[in-house]
Amino acid sequence: PELCAVFHCRGCWTVLGDSLQLCSPGTARLGFLVCFKVSSDVIWEDSLLVGLEAPLLGCAYNALFCRSCGLAVGFILYSATSDLASLRGLFCFLKDRILCYLLENQTVIEATQVDFPAVTLEK
């Protein structure tokens, strides 16, 4: 991988996932990263929420939280508009709620400042 990173909770630095599980950084323009897997320190509510603002307007989702501090760090789409339908069932981290530890140069950077290499999801 060109850019290896570990994703940390902004609130308490708990490890939430890593870039090896990243499957859709192309959604970065929407403010989130999409992963196949996350650490056991990511939990989610069973109840569904409905998005009232873009980009989740009209989408049903489960909120993701950091197990350690309770910070809301993202969501799992349950139902979505056609442009987000390929992300259903995947873990979406809000970029403004996570930090990235870059392995190559051993630095911490805001996730909003990182552009990961393009990855495409197969239908």
XYZ file of N, CA, C and O in Angstrom:
492
model
N 0.833 -1.210 0.000
C 0.000 0.000 0.000
C 0.866 1.258 0.000
O 1.898 1.308 0.664
N 0.419 2.246 -0.745
C 1.172 3.486 -0.846
C 1.164 4.277 0.456
O 2.142 4.906 0.813
N 0.045 4.255 1.156
C -0.093 5.056 2.364
C -0.729 4.196 3.449
O -1.911 3.904 3.390
N 0.071 3.760 4.412
C -0.439 2.936 5.508
C -0.672 3.813 6.726
O 0.202 4.593 7.110
N -1.851 3.660 7.332
C -2.201 4.468 8.488
C -3.053 3.658 9.448
O -3.738 2.713 9.051
N -3.003 4.058 10.704
C -3.875 3.507 11.728
C -4.850 4.616 12.098
O -4.441 5.765 12.291
N -6.143 4.292 12.158
C -7.166 5.279 12.481
C -7.442 5.262 13.976
O -7.727 4.217 14.550
N -7.367 6.446 14.591
C -7.576 6.597 16.031
C -8.782 7.493 16.303
O -9.048 8.424 15.537
N -9.452 7.236 17.416
C -10.527 8.101 17.890
C -9.929 9.459 18.251
O -8.904 9.526 18.931
N -10.557 10.509 17.812
C -10.092 11.857 18.124
C -10.217 12.149 19.625
O -9.427 12.888 20.185
N -11.194 11.532 20.289
C -11.439 11.826 21.692
C -10.465 11.186 22.659
O -10.081 11.794 23.655
N -10.033 9.940 22.370
C -9.222 9.222 23.365
C -8.060 8.429 22.771
O -7.369 7.735 23.494
N -7.860 8.500 21.475
C -6.758 7.835 20.781
C -6.902 6.316 20.685
O -5.944 5.624 20.354
N -8.054 5.779 20.962
C -8.270 4.342 20.815
C -8.157 3.970 19.337
O -8.635 4.703 18.464
N -7.555 2.827 19.042
C -7.427 2.361 17.658
C -8.789 1.867 17.174
O -9.419 1.011 17.794
N -9.240 2.426 16.048
C -10.535 2.077 15.478
C -10.412 1.200 14.233
O -11.331 0.440 13.915
N -9.325 1.315 13.524
C -9.132 0.555 12.286
C -7.834 0.963 11.623
O -7.013 1.667 12.211
N -7.665 0.517 10.363
C -6.447 0.872 9.638
C -6.722 0.952 8.148
O -7.757 0.511 7.667
N -5.778 1.523 7.436
C -5.960 1.752 6.002
C -5.896 0.466 5.181
O -6.287 0.464 4.016
N -5.436 -0.641 5.754
C -5.434 -1.906 5.021
C -6.858 -2.416 4.809
O -7.111 -3.212 3.910
N -7.799 -1.968 5.634
C -9.205 -2.342 5.492
C -10.008 -1.286 4.734
O -11.206 -1.407 4.569
N -9.319 -0.242 4.292
C -9.966 0.850 3.579
C -10.459 0.372 2.222
O -9.726 -0.268 1.482
N -11.706 0.670 1.905
C -12.220 0.213 0.613
C -12.787 1.342 -0.232
O -13.072 1.125 -1.400
N -12.914 2.536 0.327
C -13.449 3.614 -0.491
C -13.025 4.991 0.003
O -13.818 5.714 0.595
N -11.781 5.368 -0.237
C -11.377 6.721 0.127
C -11.946 7.754 -0.834
O -11.870 8.937 -0.580
N -12.526 7.316 -1.951
C -13.113 8.230 -2.924
C -14.265 9.040 -2.356
O -14.655 10.047 -2.911
N -14.812 8.593 -1.229
C -15.890 9.327 -0.587
C -15.355 10.428 0.317
O -16.105 11.061 1.038
N -14.048 10.660 0.266
C -13.435 11.685 1.105
C -14.075 13.051 0.865
O -14.186 13.853 1.780
N -14.528 13.316 -0.353
C -15.184 14.595 -0.637
C -16.452 14.741 0.185
O -16.929 15.836 0.430
N -17.023 13.617 0.623
C -18.213 13.637 1.463
C -17.865 13.695 2.947
O -18.743 13.794 3.786
N -16.589 13.584 3.267
C -16.156 13.707 4.647
C -16.075 12.420 5.430
O -16.052 12.449 6.652
N -16.019 11.279 4.732
C -15.843 10.026 5.462
C -15.008 9.027 4.686
O -14.827 9.149 3.483
N -14.441 8.069 5.441
C -13.665 6.959 4.888
C -14.460 5.684 5.112
O -15.115 5.531 6.139
N -14.384 4.749 4.192
C -15.165 3.514 4.277
C -14.231 2.321 4.423
O -13.283 2.173 3.656
N -14.528 1.457 5.417
C -13.691 0.292 5.701
C -14.517 -0.995 5.712
O -15.696 -0.985 6.059
N -13.856 -2.105 5.332
C -14.470 -3.423 5.415
C -14.572 -3.896 6.856
O -15.532 -4.530 7.248
N -13.516 -3.635 7.634
C -13.431 -4.104 9.017
C -12.984 -2.962 9.918
O -12.326 -2.025 9.470
N -13.342 -3.095 11.200
C -12.909 -2.143 12.215
C -12.454 -2.928 13.443
O -12.670 -4.136 13.530
N -11.846 -2.246 14.408
C -11.401 -2.923 15.624
C -12.597 -3.224 16.533
O -13.691 -2.688 16.343
N -12.356 -4.040 17.543
C -13.426 -4.384 18.487
C -13.779 -3.201 19.384
O -14.736 -3.284 20.164
N -13.056 -2.103 19.273
C -13.362 -0.905 20.050
C -14.352 0.009 19.341
O -14.623 1.113 19.806
N -14.890 -0.438 18.219
C -15.954 0.286 17.535
C -17.256 -0.463 17.814
O -17.357 -1.660 17.570
N -18.233 0.257 18.352
C -19.535 -0.348 18.643
C -20.617 0.446 17.911
O -20.379 1.568 17.470
N -21.795 -0.142 17.770
C -22.883 0.561 17.107
C -24.196 0.267 17.796
O -24.374 -0.746 18.448
N -25.116 1.220 17.645
C -26.450 1.093 18.202
C -27.288 0.205 17.295
O -27.127 0.219 16.076
N -28.195 -0.559 17.903
C -29.105 -1.388 17.111
C -30.190 -0.558 16.438
O -30.680 -0.917 15.373
N -30.580 0.556 17.066
C -31.652 1.367 16.499
C -31.159 2.143 15.281
O -30.008 2.573 15.222
N -32.045 2.295 14.314
C -31.716 3.016 13.081
C -32.024 4.499 13.231
O -33.008 4.876 13.862
N -31.182 5.301 12.638
C -31.390 6.743 12.559
C -31.647 7.088 11.100
O -31.263 6.335 10.200
N -32.271 8.228 10.857
C -32.523 8.678 9.492
C -31.819 10.010 9.285
O -31.971 10.933 10.091
N -31.043 10.087 8.209
C -30.311 11.313 7.902
C -31.242 12.427 7.468
O -32.104 12.226 6.615
N -31.052 13.602 8.068
C -31.883 14.761 7.756
C -31.127 15.818 6.963
O -31.703 16.817 6.565
N -29.823 15.593 6.770
C -28.992 16.529 6.018
C -28.104 15.760 5.054
O -27.819 14.585 5.260
N -27.660 16.456 4.006
C -26.738 15.855 3.037
C -25.438 15.512 3.747
O -25.072 16.183 4.700
N -24.727 14.495 3.401
C -24.966 13.578 2.290
C -25.861 12.392 2.656
O -26.163 11.572 1.811
N -26.317 12.315 3.912
C -27.115 11.163 4.349
C -28.612 11.442 4.328
O -29.388 10.678 4.908
N -29.040 12.486 3.663
C -30.451 12.843 3.604
C -31.290 11.661 3.111
O -31.040 11.125 2.037
N -32.224 11.218 3.940
C -33.104 10.113 3.576
C -32.522 8.727 3.761
O -33.191 7.737 3.509
N -31.284 8.624 4.209
C -30.645 7.326 4.428
C -30.910 6.837 5.853
O -30.947 7.632 6.791
N -31.083 5.538 6.017
C -31.188 4.936 7.344
C -29.828 4.346 7.695
O -29.181 3.722 6.857
N -29.398 4.553 8.946
C -28.063 4.096 9.339
C -28.001 3.805 10.834
O -28.833 4.250 11.612
N -26.985 3.032 11.198
C -26.646 2.786 12.598
C -25.433 3.649 12.923
O -24.474 3.674 12.149
N -25.465 4.342 14.047
C -24.339 5.183 14.453
C -23.214 4.319 15.013
O -23.460 3.325 15.701
N -21.967 4.680 14.698
C -20.779 4.019 15.228
C -20.190 4.874 16.344
O -20.125 6.104 16.225
N -19.724 4.207 17.416
C -19.147 4.900 18.559
C -17.838 4.265 18.970
O -17.625 3.075 18.767
N -16.975 5.068 19.598
C -15.769 4.551 20.218
C -16.180 3.906 21.543
O -16.856 4.538 22.360
N -15.796 2.661 21.740
C -16.144 1.939 22.967
C -15.532 2.611 24.200
O -16.130 2.628 25.266
N -14.365 3.203 24.061
C -13.654 3.766 25.206
C -14.244 5.073 25.719
O -14.433 5.243 26.913
N -14.513 6.018 24.819
C -14.974 7.339 25.270
C -16.394 7.679 24.841
O -16.945 8.688 25.276
N -16.992 6.869 23.960
C -18.372 7.107 23.537
C -18.552 8.120 22.422
O -19.674 8.427 22.045
N -17.456 8.628 21.866
C -17.555 9.593 20.773
C -18.183 8.940 19.544
O -17.801 7.835 19.165
N -19.137 9.623 18.923
C -19.709 9.144 17.656
C -18.643 9.317 16.584
O -18.182 10.432 16.332
N -18.223 8.211 15.959
C -17.121 8.260 14.993
C -17.547 7.935 13.565
O -16.738 8.032 12.652
N -18.813 7.553 13.360
C -19.242 7.231 12.009
C -20.582 6.549 11.964
O -21.415 6.719 12.868
N -20.769 5.730 10.917
C -22.064 5.094 10.702
C -21.928 3.872 9.807
O -20.927 3.704 9.114
N -22.973 3.031 9.822
C -23.129 1.914 8.896
C -24.443 2.158 8.174
O -25.503 2.224 8.814
N -24.397 2.313 6.866
C -25.631 2.539 6.104
C -26.473 1.272 6.052
O -25.964 0.189 5.772
N -27.753 1.428 6.327
C -28.705 0.325 6.232
C -29.481 0.434 4.914
O -29.614 -0.525 4.175
N -29.980 1.608 4.641
C -30.591 1.873 3.337
C -30.081 3.230 2.882
O -29.818 4.112 3.700
N -29.930 3.386 1.571
C -29.278 4.591 1.073
C -29.805 4.984 -0.293
O -30.432 4.175 -0.992
N -29.515 6.206 -0.653
C -29.833 6.678 -1.990
C -28.946 5.944 -2.995
O -27.948 5.330 -2.619
N -29.272 6.022 -4.256
C -28.550 5.248 -5.272
C -27.057 5.591 -5.324
O -26.232 4.716 -5.554
N -26.691 6.841 -5.074
C -25.273 7.207 -5.139
C -24.457 6.667 -3.968
O -23.237 6.556 -4.062
N -25.109 6.284 -2.873
C -24.407 5.719 -1.716
C -24.726 4.239 -1.494
O -24.211 3.626 -0.565
N -25.530 3.661 -2.366
C -25.993 2.280 -2.174
C -24.854 1.276 -2.077
O -24.952 0.294 -1.330
N -23.754 1.497 -2.760
C -22.636 0.546 -2.720
C -21.953 0.514 -1.352
O -21.171 -0.385 -1.069
N -22.261 1.458 -0.478
C -21.635 1.536 0.836
C -22.467 0.863 1.935
O -22.033 0.824 3.088
N -23.634 0.334 1.575
C -24.481 -0.306 2.591
C -23.745 -1.451 3.274
O -23.093 -2.267 2.624
N -23.846 -1.469 4.603
C -23.245 -2.534 5.382
C -21.767 -2.348 5.683
O -21.180 -3.158 6.388
N -21.155 -1.289 5.175
C -19.735 -1.028 5.424
C -19.581 0.002 6.547
O -20.520 0.699 6.898
N -18.389 0.072 7.107
C -18.107 0.978 8.216
C -17.604 2.309 7.669
O -16.566 2.346 7.006
N -18.304 3.377 7.951
C -17.952 4.703 7.458
C -17.486 5.568 8.624
O -18.258 5.861 9.539
N -16.211 5.954 8.614
C -15.656 6.835 9.645
C -15.770 8.279 9.186
O -15.364 8.615 8.077
N -16.286 9.136 10.055
C -16.316 10.566 9.772
C -14.895 11.106 9.912
O -14.262 10.936 10.956
N -14.385 11.734 8.882
C -12.986 12.174 8.885
C -12.695 13.198 9.974
O -11.594 13.241 10.498
N -13.680 13.987 10.365
C -13.424 14.987 11.402
C -13.480 14.400 12.809
O -13.260 15.104 13.792
N -13.740 13.095 12.924
C -13.789 12.431 14.230
C -12.626 11.478 14.467
O -12.542 10.852 15.512
N -11.742 11.361 13.482
C -10.616 10.432 13.631
C -9.288 11.125 13.314
O -9.252 12.138 12.620
N -8.232 10.543 13.839
C -6.868 10.954 13.552
C -6.172 9.801 12.844
O -6.548 8.642 13.035
N -5.188 10.104 12.041
C -4.429 9.074 11.336
C -2.984 9.072 11.812
O -2.328 10.113 11.809
N -2.522 7.902 12.209
C -1.108 7.719 12.518
C -0.477 7.124 11.266
O -0.799 6.002 10.867
N 0.381 7.885 10.607
C 1.019 7.453 9.368
C 2.255 6.630 9.704
O 3.179 7.122 10.355
N 2.267 5.380 9.269
C 3.348 4.468 9.626
C 4.677 4.842 8.980
O 5.731 4.703 9.596
N 4.637 5.310 7.749
C 5.875 5.587 7.020
C 6.753 6.619 7.730
O 7.947 6.433 7.896
N 6.153 7.722 8.174
C 6.951 8.756 8.827
C 6.621 8.923 10.308
O 7.078 9.870 10.936
N 5.810 8.045 10.856
C 5.474 7.995 12.280
C 4.956 9.336 12.801
O 5.397 9.839 13.832
N 3.990 9.889 12.079
C 3.373 11.142 12.494
C 1.864 10.983 12.598
O 1.273 10.114 11.962
N 1.278 11.853 13.394
C -0.174 11.885 13.536
C -0.671 13.097 12.757
O -0.110 14.190 12.860
N -1.734 12.894 11.991
C -2.285 13.957 11.170
C -3.806 13.869 11.215
O -4.376 12.802 11.425
N -4.447 14.996 11.043
C -5.909 15.029 10.960
C -6.342 14.192 9.751
O -5.745 14.304 8.680
N -7.362 13.388 9.919
C -7.834 12.566 8.796
C -8.316 13.431 7.637
O -8.227 13.030 6.480
N -8.796 14.623 7.937
C -9.246 15.524 6.883
C -8.090 16.002 6.006
O -8.310 16.499 4.906
N -6.853 15.834 6.475
C -5.672 16.284 5.739
C -5.040 15.184 4.881
O -4.071 15.432 4.182
N -5.588 13.963 4.948
C -4.979 12.827 4.266
C -5.806 12.454 3.031
O -7.019 12.361 3.096
N -5.129 12.246 1.921
C -5.756 11.749 0.699
C -5.187 10.359 0.433
O -4.021 10.224 0.086
N -6.022 9.350 0.613
C -5.583 7.981 0.385
C -5.684 7.653 -1.101
O -6.489 8.239 -1.817
N -4.866 6.715 -1.573
C -4.926 6.312 -2.990
C -6.327 5.802 -3.347
O -7.021 5.236 -2.513
N -6.712 6.032 -4.578
C -8.038 5.628 -5.036
C -8.215 4.127 -4.997
O -7.334 3.367 -5.355
N -9.376 3.718 -4.499
C -9.783 2.317 -4.453
C -11.208 2.290 -4.987
O -11.986 3.174 -4.697
N -11.545 1.273 -5.749
C -12.916 1.198 -6.248
C -13.620 -0.010 -5.664
O -13.017 -1.060 -5.439
N -14.897 0.142 -5.407
C -15.722 -0.958 -4.911
C -16.344 -1.696 -6.095
O -16.836 -1.062 -7.026
N -16.308 -2.983 -6.052
C -16.984 -3.772 -7.076
C -18.451 -3.880 -6.702
O -18.789 -3.963 -5.535
N -19.326 -3.844 -7.687
C -20.769 -3.926 -7.402
C -21.137 -5.280 -6.861
O -20.593 -6.275 -7.184
